[in-house]
Structures are given as structure tokens and as C-alpha cells.
Amino acid sequence: MFLCGWFFASAQDSLSQELRAEQFLQEAHQLFKNQQLTQAQLVYERVVFLSKNKTRQNEALLYKTYCHKQLKQFKEAQATIERAEVLPKQDSVNYLLLYEASLTAYLVQEYKQCLKFIDILKTTIQDSNAVKRITFLEILALNETYQWGKAKVLCSQYIQDHQLEQDINELYGFVDKKPFKSIKKAKTLSWIFPGAGQMYAGAVGRGISSSVLTLGALTFGVFSAINGYYVSAFFTGLGLGRTFYTGGRRHAGYQVQQRNLRKIAAYHQKIKDFILQVERQK
Amino acid sequence: MSLKTTYFKYRLVGLLLVLHSGWLFAQSHSSASSQAPSFEEEMAFMQHLFRQNQYHNVLLLGQQLKTKFTQTNQQSRLALEMGFAHHYLKKLDSATHYFNQVAPDFAQYDQARFYQSLDLAKLTQYQAATQALIKLPLTQLSPLKTELYHFQLAGLALLNKKYETFTNKAQSFNYQYPQFASQQKKLLVLHEKLKKIPRKSAFVAGLFSAIIPGTGKMYAGKPKQGLNLMLQNLFLGAQAVEALLIDGVRSPRFIIFGGLFSIFYIGNIWGSALSVKLQQRETYETIHQEILFNLDVPLRLVFR
């Protein structure tokens, strides 16, 4: 009888705990609705603490993630959603959890992690329409990891699915044309003529100053030697000239790298603008 | 008769069980709907927040609870937990403020004092750190904590460069507590290291650089920088001498190279004198960080 009483009391305790968790969940929803987000996320955390029910915990974690996202605390949002568990036979909730996990990973610039969650979503969620809804994020994450080939295929599918009149080559033409400049070429040009590598990279001003400094130092060296100032010719002319010459070559390579990165960022931005515009119009 | 009595007894027990379950159910409902969480429940939630590394939420909850639970013990517990939240967030000023609010009659008063002392030491307020520890009633401490107390005071003496005090304290180490026996030995090693740091003079470094440019840096303990400066001065000096020999003292070439050489030469003397101080500070700083690490680990092992 005592054992029975103990079991009974224990069941009552857990029932009471779940009831309280539910009450806190409602309170948190109210706070969330009133945009008291800092307070709301704390109450959602209390629900996670009190409840043993995984579905309720997932709901609280999902809303807590929304709070952090609205507060622009993306790291916290990511840490929160990664605590949620994918449960069997809960496709719609699982979709939301995995979608948020992918999105917050993207927002904290962990693009490989984002793609990992997208892969999990694709294998977990049965609803093909729901899976299609995350394509936009996959394209953006693939771009950021420089997987342009895959991104291009996915993007043309995305355009087709949304029945849009957008030429895919306008967005991804750069993949085939390869408009990027070669670091090796820039260094070779600077080796042939000081400053030419920077000019090739588009930094004309820097190229001219590199030419003037290198040639100036070398000319000073030559004139010094002709006039018998051998020490100056050696140390200032040759020493300083050589420093400018080798430094200029390295700088040309760096300039090309920076230019390429700026170009890539511009291409990505164009694609991002297009995709976000489509998503906003949905 | 006996059968009837047994039957009656069973019915009575059954009735009691039903009543009891009804009471429990009603109680659970009423408690769920009306009762706010107790202080202990709130503390359990706070521990959960600590486990999740949500220190900002610990502070948010702590601020809310401070107005709800006003008993001295409750206020002390909250101050302790908020002190720890600040400690983990590396907001050491605030951490020491909260640790200081823990009342002497609170059960974990010693923990608050030890951590306040450590955080003050990290803020390089060694005198205040020692004062925070001295407040502890030594007679009420367990043998383990008494040994820890002396160990921490020895570490603070070392940080404060009071080597005699350290030696006196270190002589009483018994090395019998595995939580910090290795750290006690490590402090002795660090003490030897500190004593071996040569006391170099900025004046001597400057003088060396004035006689042979670059040697001041070498004396300060930076031989590569010294060699580099020596070559720079040599290159400029040689060009100045060349200009002097060929064109004379009033020639523009000599004035330019001579001027450049003078700037480098004087800058080198000044730099050498400064680098002696900087190099010494860096060496002390490295050892001080090691001491602080060795003071921190035992507190975690003893208290948390």
C-alpha cells in the first residue's frame, strides 16, 4: 500500500510539474506577444527546465530561439535551437526546428553547419513542399562556401519552381566566364615592371607609387655609383630599391586577392538580393 | 465476525485511499495554479542556468528574485550566485561587489571570500585581496580550507613581491591535500623563477646603445632586434661618413644622411632604455598569470 501511495504521489508530482510548465509556457507566449523578449526567453527556459515532455521542451526552445533572433542574439539563438530534439512523427515541428537550426547557423556565418542541417532536414522531412521551402537558404550557403556549380543548378530549379523570368546566367555567369584575376600573373607583371601588378589589379594609384619608389631608389643608386658614392649606391640604392621591388610584388598579389574577394562579394550580393526579394514576395 | 471485520477494514482502507488521492490531486492542482516557485525551486532553476552557461539569465533571474526573497540567507545566496555569474562572464569588478555582499553567518561565506580574493588578485588589487581573505574566521574553517587559506595568502604574497612572507607561509605547507598539493609545489618553482629575474638598469641599456648601437637591446634580452638595429645604424652611419669624406660637413648629402643617422641613433638609445622596463614587465606578467592560474584551480576543486 505504501509503495502504491509513493507511486501515486510521484505521478501526482510529475503531473503537477507538467501543469506548471504549461502555465509558464502560456505566460511566456504572452510575454513574447507583448514583445518583452528578454523576459520571455527566460520563462521559456524555465519551461525547458520544468517539463519532461520533449514536445513541450521543443516548443519552448523554438520560441526562445525566436526571442534571441529578434533580439539579434544569433549565437544564443543557434545554441538554443541546437538543444532541441527531432522527434518521430512530428514532421511540421521537426521542419521548424531544422529550419531554424539552418537559418541561425547561416546568420552566425557557420555555412558548413548550415548545409549540414539542411541535409538532415532533407532526409528527415517527408513533405517535399516543405523541403523546397529551404532551397533559398541552401543556395545562399552554397554560395558562401564557393560551391557555385551546385548553387547554380539549385538556383535554376528555384527560378523554375517559382515561375520567374530570370536569366540564370545573369546571376551565375561569372562561374563560366571566370572574371577573377590571377595572383601569379600580377606577381609576374610586377617582376617585369614594378607597379604593373597593382595596375593589373585595378589599383592604378598604388601601382604608380610603387613604380616611383622602386625606380626612384634604383636611379638614386645608379647616380650615386656613377658619382663615386659607392656606399650610398649599395645601401640606399640597391638595398632600398630591392625592398620596394620585392614588397611591391607581394603587394600586387594581395591587391588581386582583395579585388577578387570584392568581386565575389558583389556577385553573392546580387544573388542574395534576388532571392530575398522573391522570398519577401511569398 | 472476523470476516465481517476484515471486509469492513478493506472498505475503510479503500475509502481512505480514494480520499487521499482526491486530496493529492486537488493539492497538485491548487499548487500548480496558485503557488509561485519556492526559493529552493528558484535556486534549482538557477543551477540549471549555470549548467547551460546562461550567465546573463542568471543575473536577470537574480535581479528579479532579490526583491521577492528578502531574508538575509536568501539575499546572501543570491549575491553568491550573481557573483559567480559575473565571475564566469569575467566581469571581475561586479563579481567582487556581489561576493562582498555575502553575510558572515551564511553557510558559504568562506567560498565568497576565497573567490572575492581571487578576483581582486586578478584585478591586481593584491592588498584588497589579502584583506578579503583575512576576514575569514580561521578557527571555524576545516583543516582543508585552513591549508587552502594559507596557500592563497602565500600566492598573494608572491604576486605582491613579498618574498619573505611567501617563504614563511610556504614553510607551513603540508602538501597532503591532492586538490592543490601540486599547485603548492608549483608556487615554490615560480618563486625561484621570480627571484632569478635579473634586475636590469635602463641607464646601462642606454649607455650600451650609445657606445655600440643595438647592444642595449641585446642587454635587454632582445638579441635579434639588437642586431637589426645595429645594421640599420651601420648602413646610415657609413653613408653619412662617405658623404662627409667626399663632400664635407656642409654638403646637403651629409646633412641628410647625418640627420637620418642621428635620429636613428638617439631613437635607439631611448628605445633600449624603454625595452628594459618593458621586457621586465612582460616577464613578471607571464609569471603572475601562472600564479593566478595555480590559485584558481584549487578553488574550483574545493568548492564547485
Coordinates of C-alpha atoms in Angstrom, one line a residue:
Chain A
M1 CA 0.0 0.0 0.0
F2 CA 2.9 2.4 0.9
L3 CA 4.5 1.5 -2.5
C4 CA 1.3 2.3 -4.2
G5 CA 1.0 5.5 -2.3
W6 CA 4.5 6.5 -3.3
F7 CA 3.9 5.8 -7.0
F8 CA 0.7 7.7 -6.8
A9 CA 2.4 10.7 -5.2
S10 CA 5.2 10.6 -7.7
A11 CA 2.8 10.6 -10.6
Q12 CA 0.9 13.4 -9.0
D13 CA 4.2 15.4 -8.6
S14 CA 5.1 15.0 -12.3
L15 CA 1.6 15.9 -13.3
S16 CA 1.8 19.0 -11.2
Q17 CA 5.2 19.8 -12.7
E18 CA 3.8 19.5 -16.2
L19 CA 0.9 21.6 -15.4
R20 CA 3.2 24.3 -14.1
A21 CA 5.4 24.0 -17.2
E22 CA 2.3 24.5 -19.3
Q23 CA 1.3 27.6 -17.3
F24 CA 4.8 29.1 -17.7
L25 CA 4.6 28.3 -21.4
Q26 CA 1.4 30.3 -21.7
E27 CA 2.9 33.1 -19.7
A28 CA 6.0 33.1 -22.0
H29 CA 3.8 33.2 -25.1
Q30 CA 2.0 36.3 -23.6
L31 CA 5.3 38.0 -23.0
F32 CA 6.5 37.1 -26.5
K33 CA 3.3 38.6 -27.9
N34 CA 3.9 41.8 -25.9
Q35 CA 7.5 41.9 -27.3
Q36 CA 9.0 41.5 -23.8
L37 CA 11.6 39.3 -25.4
T38 CA 14.3 39.2 -22.7
Q39 CA 11.8 38.2 -20.1
A40 CA 10.0 35.8 -22.4
Q41 CA 13.2 33.8 -23.3
L42 CA 13.9 33.3 -19.5
V43 CA 10.4 32.0 -19.0
Y44 CA 10.8 29.7 -22.0
E45 CA 14.0 28.4 -20.4
R46 CA 12.0 27.7 -17.2
V47 CA 9.6 25.6 -19.2
V48 CA 12.5 23.6 -20.6
F49 CA 13.8 23.1 -17.0
L50 CA 10.4 22.1 -15.6
S51 CA 9.0 19.9 -18.3
K52 CA 10.0 16.4 -19.0
N53 CA 7.8 16.4 -22.1
K54 CA 10.0 16.6 -25.2
T55 CA 7.3 18.2 -27.4
R56 CA 6.8 21.0 -24.8
Q57 CA 10.5 21.4 -24.4
N58 CA 10.9 21.7 -28.2
E59 CA 8.1 24.3 -28.4
A60 CA 9.8 26.4 -25.6
L61 CA 13.2 26.1 -27.3
L62 CA 11.8 27.1 -30.7
Y63 CA 10.1 30.2 -29.2
K64 CA 13.2 31.0 -27.2
T65 CA 15.2 30.9 -30.5
Y66 CA 12.7 33.4 -32.0
C67 CA 13.2 35.7 -29.0
H68 CA 17.0 35.6 -29.4
K69 CA 16.7 36.1 -33.2
Q70 CA 14.5 39.2 -32.7
L71 CA 17.0 40.5 -30.1
K72 CA 19.7 39.9 -32.8
Q73 CA 21.5 37.5 -30.4
F74 CA 22.2 35.0 -33.2
K75 CA 24.9 33.0 -31.2
E76 CA 22.4 32.4 -28.4
A77 CA 19.7 31.6 -30.9
Q78 CA 21.9 28.9 -32.5
A79 CA 22.9 27.5 -29.1
T80 CA 19.2 27.3 -28.1
I81 CA 17.9 25.6 -31.2
E82 CA 20.7 23.0 -31.2
R83 CA 19.3 21.8 -27.9
A84 CA 16.0 20.8 -29.4
E85 CA 15.4 17.1 -30.4
V86 CA 14.0 15.9 -33.6
L87 CA 11.1 13.6 -32.6
P88 CA 9.4 10.9 -34.6
K89 CA 6.1 11.5 -36.4
Q90 CA 6.3 15.3 -35.9
D91 CA 7.1 16.5 -39.4
S92 CA 5.8 20.0 -39.1
V93 CA 7.6 20.8 -35.8
N94 CA 10.8 19.0 -36.9
Y95 CA 10.7 21.1 -40.1
L96 CA 10.5 24.3 -38.0
L97 CA 13.3 23.1 -35.7
L98 CA 15.7 22.2 -38.5
Y99 CA 14.8 25.3 -40.5
E100 CA 15.7 27.5 -37.5
A101 CA 18.9 25.4 -36.9
S102 CA 20.0 26.0 -40.5
L103 CA 19.0 29.7 -40.5
T104 CA 20.7 30.6 -37.2
A105 CA 23.9 28.7 -38.4
Y106 CA 23.8 30.8 -41.6
L107 CA 23.3 34.0 -39.5
V108 CA 26.4 33.3 -37.4
Q109 CA 28.3 32.6 -40.7
E110 CA 28.7 28.9 -40.0
Y111 CA 27.9 28.0 -43.5
K112 CA 29.1 24.4 -43.4
Q113 CA 27.0 23.8 -40.3
C114 CA 24.0 25.4 -42.1
L115 CA 24.4 23.0 -45.0
K116 CA 24.7 20.1 -42.6
F117 CA 21.3 21.0 -41.0
I118 CA 19.8 21.4 -44.5
D119 CA 20.9 17.8 -45.3
I120 CA 19.4 16.5 -42.1
L121 CA 16.2 18.4 -42.9
K122 CA 16.1 16.8 -46.4
T123 CA 16.5 13.3 -45.1
T124 CA 14.1 13.7 -42.1
I125 CA 11.2 15.6 -43.5
Q126 CA 8.8 13.7 -45.7
D127 CA 6.9 16.6 -47.1
S128 CA 8.6 17.6 -50.4
N129 CA 7.0 21.0 -50.5
A130 CA 8.4 21.8 -47.0
V131 CA 11.8 20.7 -48.2
K132 CA 11.6 23.0 -51.2
R133 CA 10.9 26.0 -48.9
I134 CA 14.5 25.9 -47.6
T135 CA 16.1 25.9 -51.1
F136 CA 16.8 29.6 -50.9
L137 CA 18.9 29.1 -47.8
E138 CA 20.8 26.2 -49.4
I139 CA 21.7 28.4 -52.4
L140 CA 22.9 31.2 -50.2
A141 CA 25.0 28.8 -48.0
L142 CA 26.4 27.1 -51.1
N143 CA 27.5 30.4 -52.5
E144 CA 29.3 31.3 -49.3
T145 CA 31.2 28.0 -49.4
Y146 CA 32.1 28.7 -53.1
Q147 CA 30.1 25.7 -54.4
W148 CA 28.8 27.8 -57.3
G149 CA 28.2 24.8 -59.6
K150 CA 25.7 23.2 -57.2
A151 CA 24.3 26.6 -56.3
K152 CA 23.7 27.4 -60.0
V153 CA 21.8 24.1 -60.6
L154 CA 19.7 24.7 -57.5
C155 CA 19.0 28.3 -58.3
S156 CA 17.8 27.5 -61.8
Q157 CA 15.4 24.9 -60.2
Y158 CA 14.3 27.6 -57.8
I159 CA 13.6 30.0 -60.6
Q160 CA 11.6 27.3 -62.4
D161 CA 9.6 26.3 -59.3
H162 CA 8.7 29.9 -58.7
Q163 CA 7.9 30.5 -62.4
L164 CA 10.1 33.6 -62.6
E165 CA 11.5 35.3 -65.6
Q166 CA 15.1 35.5 -64.5
D167 CA 18.1 34.5 -66.6
I168 CA 20.3 32.2 -64.6
N169 CA 23.4 33.4 -66.5
E170 CA 22.8 36.9 -65.3
L171 CA 23.3 35.7 -61.7
Y172 CA 25.8 32.9 -62.2
G173 CA 27.5 34.0 -65.5
F174 CA 30.7 34.6 -63.5
V175 CA 31.1 30.9 -62.8
D176 CA 31.8 30.1 -66.5
K177 CA 33.4 33.4 -67.5
K178 CA 35.8 33.3 -64.5
P179 CA 36.3 37.1 -64.4
F180 CA 38.8 36.7 -61.5
K181 CA 42.3 38.0 -61.9
S182 CA 45.4 35.7 -61.3
I183 CA 47.7 36.4 -58.4
K184 CA 50.5 34.7 -60.2
K185 CA 50.0 36.9 -63.2
A186 CA 50.1 40.1 -61.0
K187 CA 53.3 39.0 -59.4
T188 CA 54.9 38.2 -62.8
L189 CA 53.9 41.6 -64.1
S190 CA 55.4 43.3 -61.0
W191 CA 58.5 41.2 -61.6
I192 CA 58.8 42.5 -65.2
F193 CA 58.0 46.1 -64.3
P194 CA 57.5 47.4 -60.7
G195 CA 53.9 48.6 -60.1
A196 CA 52.4 46.8 -63.2
G197 CA 50.9 44.1 -61.0
Q198 CA 49.0 46.6 -58.9
M199 CA 47.7 48.4 -62.1
Y200 CA 46.6 45.0 -63.4
A201 CA 44.7 44.5 -60.1
G202 CA 42.9 47.8 -60.7
A203 CA 44.9 49.8 -58.1
V204 CA 46.4 52.3 -60.5
G205 CA 47.4 54.9 -57.8
R206 CA 49.2 52.2 -55.8
G207 CA 50.9 50.9 -58.9
I208 CA 52.2 54.4 -59.8
S209 CA 53.6 55.0 -56.3
S210 CA 55.2 51.5 -56.3
S211 CA 56.9 52.3 -59.7
V212 CA 58.1 55.7 -58.5
L213 CA 59.5 54.4 -55.2
T214 CA 61.3 51.4 -56.7
L215 CA 62.6 53.1 -59.8
G216 CA 63.5 56.2 -57.7
A217 CA 65.6 54.2 -55.3
L218 CA 67.3 52.3 -58.1
T219 CA 68.0 55.5 -60.1
F220 CA 69.5 57.1 -56.9
G221 CA 71.7 54.0 -56.6
V222 CA 72.9 54.3 -60.2
F223 CA 73.6 58.0 -60.0
S224 CA 75.4 57.5 -56.7
A225 CA 77.6 54.8 -58.2
I226 CA 78.4 57.0 -61.2
N227 CA 79.4 59.9 -58.9
G228 CA 81.6 57.6 -56.7
Y229 CA 79.2 57.3 -53.7
Y230 CA 79.5 53.5 -53.6
V231 CA 78.3 53.1 -50.0
S232 CA 75.1 55.1 -50.7
A233 CA 74.7 53.3 -54.1
F234 CA 74.8 49.9 -52.3
F235 CA 72.8 50.6 -49.2
T236 CA 70.2 53.1 -50.3
G237 CA 70.0 52.4 -54.0
L238 CA 70.3 48.7 -54.1
G239 CA 69.0 47.9 -50.5
L240 CA 66.0 50.2 -50.6
G241 CA 65.3 49.5 -54.2
R242 CA 65.3 45.8 -53.6
T243 CA 63.0 46.2 -50.6
F244 CA 60.4 48.2 -52.6
Y245 CA 60.7 45.8 -55.6
T246 CA 60.0 42.6 -53.6
G247 CA 57.5 44.3 -51.4
G248 CA 55.7 45.6 -54.5
R249 CA 55.4 42.1 -55.9
R250 CA 53.8 40.8 -52.7
H251 CA 51.5 43.8 -52.5
A252 CA 50.4 43.2 -56.1
G253 CA 49.3 39.6 -55.2
Y254 CA 47.5 40.9 -52.1
Q255 CA 45.7 43.6 -54.3
V256 CA 44.5 40.9 -56.7
Q257 CA 43.2 38.7 -53.8
Q258 CA 41.3 41.7 -52.3
R259 CA 39.9 42.6 -55.7
N260 CA 38.7 39.0 -56.3
L261 CA 37.1 38.9 -52.9
R262 CA 35.3 42.2 -53.5
K263 CA 34.0 40.8 -56.8
I264 CA 32.8 37.6 -55.3
A265 CA 31.0 39.5 -52.5
A266 CA 29.3 41.7 -55.2
Y267 CA 28.1 38.6 -57.2
H268 CA 26.9 37.0 -54.0
Q269 CA 25.0 40.2 -53.0
K270 CA 23.3 40.3 -56.4
I271 CA 22.1 36.7 -55.9
K272 CA 21.1 37.4 -52.3
D273 CA 19.1 40.5 -53.3
F274 CA 17.3 38.5 -55.9
I275 CA 16.4 35.5 -53.7
L276 CA 15.4 37.7 -50.7
Q277 CA 13.1 39.7 -52.9
V278 CA 11.4 36.5 -54.1
E279 CA 11.1 35.3 -50.5
R280 CA 9.7 38.6 -49.3
Q281 CA 7.0 38.4 -52.0
K282 CA 5.8 35.0 -50.9
Chain B
M1 CA -17.4 -11.9 12.8
S2 CA -13.8 -11.8 11.7
L3 CA -14.8 -12.0 8.0
K4 CA -17.1 -9.0 8.5
T5 CA -14.4 -7.1 10.3
T6 CA -11.9 -7.8 7.5
Y7 CA -14.4 -6.7 4.9
F8 CA -15.1 -3.5 6.8
K9 CA -11.4 -2.9 7.1
Y10 CA -10.8 -3.2 3.4
R11 CA -13.6 -0.9 2.6
L12 CA -12.2 1.7 5.1
V13 CA -8.7 1.4 3.5
G14 CA -10.2 1.8 0.1
L15 CA -12.2 4.8 1.1
L16 CA -9.1 6.4 2.7
L17 CA -7.1 5.8 -0.5
V18 CA -9.7 7.4 -2.6
L19 CA -9.9 10.4 -0.3
H20 CA -6.1 10.6 -0.1
S21 CA -5.8 10.6 -3.9
G22 CA -8.5 13.2 -4.2
W23 CA -6.7 15.4 -1.7
L24 CA -3.4 14.9 -3.6
F25 CA -5.0 15.8 -6.9
A26 CA -6.6 18.9 -5.5
Q27 CA -3.4 19.9 -3.8
S28 CA -1.4 19.4 -7.0
H29 CA -3.9 21.5 -9.0
S30 CA -4.1 24.2 -6.5
S31 CA -0.3 24.4 -6.1
A32 CA 0.1 24.4 -9.9
S33 CA -2.4 27.1 -10.4
S34 CA -1.7 29.4 -7.5
Q35 CA 1.7 28.9 -5.8
A36 CA 4.8 30.8 -7.1
P37 CA 8.0 28.8 -7.1
S38 CA 9.7 28.5 -3.7
F39 CA 13.2 29.8 -3.1
E40 CA 14.7 26.3 -3.3
E41 CA 12.9 25.8 -6.7
E42 CA 14.2 29.1 -7.9
M43 CA 17.7 28.0 -6.9
A44 CA 17.4 24.7 -8.7
F45 CA 16.4 26.7 -11.8
M46 CA 19.4 29.0 -11.3
Q47 CA 21.7 25.9 -11.2
H48 CA 20.1 24.7 -14.4
L49 CA 21.0 28.1 -16.0
F50 CA 24.6 27.8 -14.7
R51 CA 24.8 24.3 -16.3
Q52 CA 23.6 25.8 -19.6
N53 CA 26.3 28.6 -19.3
Q54 CA 23.4 31.2 -19.4
Y55 CA 25.1 33.6 -17.1
H56 CA 23.2 36.6 -18.3
N57 CA 20.0 34.8 -17.5
V58 CA 21.4 34.0 -14.0
L59 CA 21.8 37.7 -13.5
L60 CA 18.3 38.5 -14.9
L61 CA 16.7 35.9 -12.6
G62 CA 18.9 37.1 -9.6
Q63 CA 17.7 40.7 -10.0
Q64 CA 14.1 39.5 -10.0
L65 CA 14.5 37.3 -7.0
K66 CA 16.3 39.9 -4.9
T67 CA 13.0 41.8 -4.5
K68 CA 11.0 38.6 -3.8
F69 CA 13.1 36.9 -1.3
T70 CA 14.4 39.3 1.3
Q71 CA 15.7 37.1 4.2
T72 CA 19.4 37.5 4.9
N73 CA 20.3 34.0 4.0
Q74 CA 18.3 34.2 0.7
Q75 CA 20.0 37.5 -0.1
S76 CA 23.4 36.0 0.6
R77 CA 22.7 33.0 -1.6
L78 CA 21.6 35.3 -4.4
A79 CA 24.6 37.5 -4.0
L80 CA 26.9 34.5 -4.2
E81 CA 25.3 33.1 -7.4
M82 CA 25.3 36.5 -9.0
G83 CA 28.9 36.9 -8.0
F84 CA 29.7 33.6 -9.8
A85 CA 27.7 34.7 -12.9
H86 CA 29.9 37.8 -13.1
H87 CA 33.0 35.7 -12.4
Y88 CA 32.3 33.5 -15.3
L89 CA 31.5 36.5 -17.5
K90 CA 34.9 37.8 -16.5
K91 CA 33.3 41.0 -15.1
L92 CA 35.5 40.9 -12.1
D93 CA 34.7 44.2 -10.6
S94 CA 31.0 43.3 -10.3
A95 CA 31.9 39.8 -9.1
T96 CA 33.9 41.2 -6.2
H97 CA 31.0 43.5 -5.4
Y98 CA 28.5 40.7 -5.2
F99 CA 30.8 38.3 -3.3
N100 CA 31.3 41.1 -0.8
Q101 CA 27.5 41.2 -0.1
V102 CA 27.5 37.6 1.3
A103 CA 26.8 37.8 5.1
P104 CA 29.3 36.3 7.5
D105 CA 26.7 34.0 9.0
F106 CA 25.9 32.4 5.6
A107 CA 27.0 28.8 5.1
Q108 CA 29.1 29.5 2.0
Y109 CA 30.7 32.7 3.4
D110 CA 34.1 31.2 3.1
Q111 CA 33.6 30.4 -0.6
A112 CA 32.5 34.0 -1.3
R113 CA 35.7 35.3 0.5
F114 CA 38.0 33.0 -1.4
Y115 CA 36.5 33.9 -4.8
Q116 CA 36.4 37.6 -3.9
S117 CA 40.1 37.4 -3.0
L118 CA 40.9 35.6 -6.3
D119 CA 39.0 38.1 -8.4
L120 CA 40.7 41.1 -6.6
A121 CA 44.1 39.5 -7.3
K122 CA 43.2 39.2 -11.0
L123 CA 42.4 42.9 -10.9
T124 CA 45.9 43.4 -9.4
Q125 CA 44.4 44.7 -6.1
Y126 CA 46.7 42.4 -4.0
Q127 CA 46.2 44.4 -0.8
A128 CA 42.4 44.2 -1.0
A129 CA 42.6 40.5 -2.0
T130 CA 44.6 39.8 1.2
Q131 CA 42.1 41.8 3.3
A132 CA 39.2 39.8 1.8
L133 CA 40.8 36.5 2.9
I134 CA 41.9 37.8 6.4
K135 CA 38.2 38.5 7.1
L136 CA 37.6 34.7 7.3
P137 CA 37.3 33.2 10.8
L138 CA 40.2 30.8 10.8
T139 CA 39.1 28.8 13.8
Q140 CA 35.8 27.8 12.0
L141 CA 37.5 26.6 8.9
S142 CA 38.0 22.8 8.2
P143 CA 41.7 21.7 8.0
L144 CA 41.4 21.5 4.2
K145 CA 40.2 25.1 3.9
T146 CA 42.7 26.3 6.5
E147 CA 45.5 24.9 4.3
L148 CA 43.9 26.5 1.3
Y149 CA 43.7 29.8 3.2
H150 CA 47.5 29.7 3.8
F151 CA 48.1 28.6 0.2
Q152 CA 46.1 31.5 -1.2
L153 CA 47.8 34.0 1.1
A154 CA 51.2 32.7 0.0
G155 CA 50.2 33.1 -3.6
L156 CA 49.1 36.7 -2.9
A157 CA 52.4 37.4 -1.2
L158 CA 54.2 36.2 -4.3
L159 CA 52.1 38.3 -6.6
N160 CA 52.8 41.3 -4.3
K161 CA 56.5 40.5 -4.5
K162 CA 56.6 40.0 -0.7
Y163 CA 59.0 37.1 -1.0
E164 CA 59.8 36.8 2.8
T165 CA 56.1 36.5 3.6
F166 CA 55.8 33.9 0.9
T167 CA 58.8 31.9 2.3
N168 CA 57.2 31.9 5.8
K169 CA 53.8 30.8 4.5
A170 CA 55.3 28.1 2.2
Q171 CA 57.3 26.6 5.1
S172 CA 53.9 25.6 6.7
F173 CA 52.6 23.8 3.5
N174 CA 51.8 20.2 4.4
Y175 CA 51.2 19.0 0.7
Q176 CA 48.6 16.4 2.0
Y177 CA 45.6 17.6 0.0
P178 CA 45.5 16.3 -3.5
Q179 CA 43.3 19.1 -4.6
F180 CA 46.2 21.6 -4.5
A181 CA 49.4 19.8 -3.5
S182 CA 50.9 20.1 -7.0
Q183 CA 49.9 23.8 -7.1
Q184 CA 51.7 24.3 -3.7
K185 CA 54.9 22.8 -5.3
K186 CA 54.4 24.9 -8.4
L187 CA 54.3 28.1 -6.3
L188 CA 57.8 27.2 -5.0
V189 CA 59.1 26.9 -8.5
L190 CA 57.5 30.2 -9.6
H191 CA 59.1 31.8 -6.5
E192 CA 62.5 30.6 -7.7
K193 CA 61.8 31.9 -11.2
L194 CA 60.8 35.4 -9.8
K195 CA 63.9 35.6 -7.8
K196 CA 66.0 34.7 -10.8
I197 CA 64.7 37.6 -12.9
P198 CA 67.8 39.8 -13.4
R199 CA 67.4 43.4 -12.3
K200 CA 68.5 45.3 -15.4
S201 CA 69.1 49.0 -15.5
A202 CA 67.6 51.2 -18.1
F203 CA 70.6 53.5 -17.8
V204 CA 73.1 50.7 -18.6
A205 CA 71.0 49.7 -21.6
G206 CA 71.0 53.3 -22.9
L207 CA 74.8 53.5 -22.3
F208 CA 75.4 50.3 -24.2
S209 CA 73.4 51.6 -27.1
A210 CA 75.2 54.9 -27.1
I211 CA 78.6 53.1 -27.3
I212 CA 77.6 50.4 -29.8
P213 CA 74.1 50.9 -31.3
G214 CA 71.9 47.8 -30.8
T215 CA 73.8 46.3 -27.9
G216 CA 71.3 48.0 -25.4
K217 CA 68.5 45.8 -26.9
M218 CA 70.7 42.8 -26.7
Y219 CA 71.3 43.6 -23.0
A220 CA 67.5 43.9 -22.5
G221 CA 67.1 40.4 -23.8
K222 CA 66.2 41.0 -27.4
P223 CA 69.3 39.9 -29.4
K224 CA 67.6 39.8 -32.9
Q225 CA 66.2 43.3 -32.6
G226 CA 69.6 44.4 -31.4
L227 CA 71.3 43.0 -34.4
N228 CA 68.8 44.6 -36.7
L229 CA 69.2 48.0 -35.2
M230 CA 73.0 47.6 -35.3
L231 CA 72.9 47.0 -39.0
Q232 CA 70.5 49.9 -39.6
N233 CA 72.8 52.3 -37.8
L234 CA 75.8 50.9 -39.6
F235 CA 74.2 51.4 -43.0
L236 CA 73.2 55.0 -42.3
G237 CA 76.4 55.8 -40.4
A238 CA 78.5 54.5 -43.3
Q239 CA 76.6 56.7 -45.8
A240 CA 77.0 59.7 -43.6
V241 CA 80.8 59.1 -43.3
E242 CA 81.0 58.7 -47.1
A243 CA 79.2 62.0 -47.6
L244 CA 81.5 63.7 -45.0
L245 CA 84.6 62.4 -46.6
I246 CA 83.7 63.2 -50.2
D247 CA 81.6 66.4 -49.9
G248 CA 82.4 67.8 -46.5
V249 CA 80.4 68.8 -43.5
R250 CA 78.2 71.4 -45.1
S251 CA 77.1 69.3 -48.1
P252 CA 73.4 68.5 -48.4
R253 CA 74.1 64.8 -48.7
F254 CA 76.0 64.8 -45.4
I255 CA 73.2 66.8 -43.7
I256 CA 70.5 64.4 -44.9
F257 CA 72.4 61.2 -44.1
G258 CA 73.9 62.6 -40.9
G259 CA 70.4 63.8 -39.8
L260 CA 68.9 60.4 -40.5
F261 CA 71.7 58.6 -38.7
S262 CA 71.3 61.0 -35.6
I263 CA 67.5 60.3 -35.4
F264 CA 68.1 56.6 -35.6
Y265 CA 71.0 56.7 -33.1
I266 CA 69.1 58.7 -30.5
G267 CA 65.9 56.7 -31.0
N268 CA 67.8 53.5 -30.5
I269 CA 69.2 54.7 -27.1
W270 CA 65.8 55.8 -25.9
G271 CA 64.2 52.5 -27.2
S272 CA 66.8 50.4 -25.5
A273 CA 66.2 52.1 -22.1
L274 CA 62.4 51.6 -22.5
S275 CA 62.7 48.0 -23.6
V276 CA 64.5 47.0 -20.4
K277 CA 61.4 48.1 -18.4
L278 CA 59.0 46.5 -20.9
Q279 CA 60.9 43.2 -21.0
Q280 CA 60.9 43.0 -17.2
R281 CA 57.2 43.8 -17.1
E282 CA 56.4 41.1 -19.6
T283 CA 58.4 38.5 -17.7
Y284 CA 56.7 39.4 -14.4
E285 CA 53.3 39.4 -16.2
T286 CA 53.8 35.9 -17.6
I287 CA 54.8 34.5 -14.1
H288 CA 51.9 36.4 -12.5
Q289 CA 49.4 34.8 -14.9
E290 CA 50.9 31.4 -14.0
I291 CA 50.5 32.1 -10.3
L292 CA 46.8 33.2 -10.8
F293 CA 46.1 30.1 -12.7
N294 CA 47.5 28.0 -9.9
L295 CA 45.4 29.9 -7.3
D296 CA 42.3 29.4 -9.4
V297 CA 42.4 25.7 -10.0
P298 CA 42.3 24.6 -6.3
L299 CA 39.2 26.8 -5.6
R300 CA 37.3 25.0 -8.4
L301 CA 38.3 21.6 -7.0
V302 CA 37.5 22.5 -3.4
F303 CA 34.3 24.5 -3.9
R304 CA 32.4 23.9 -7.2

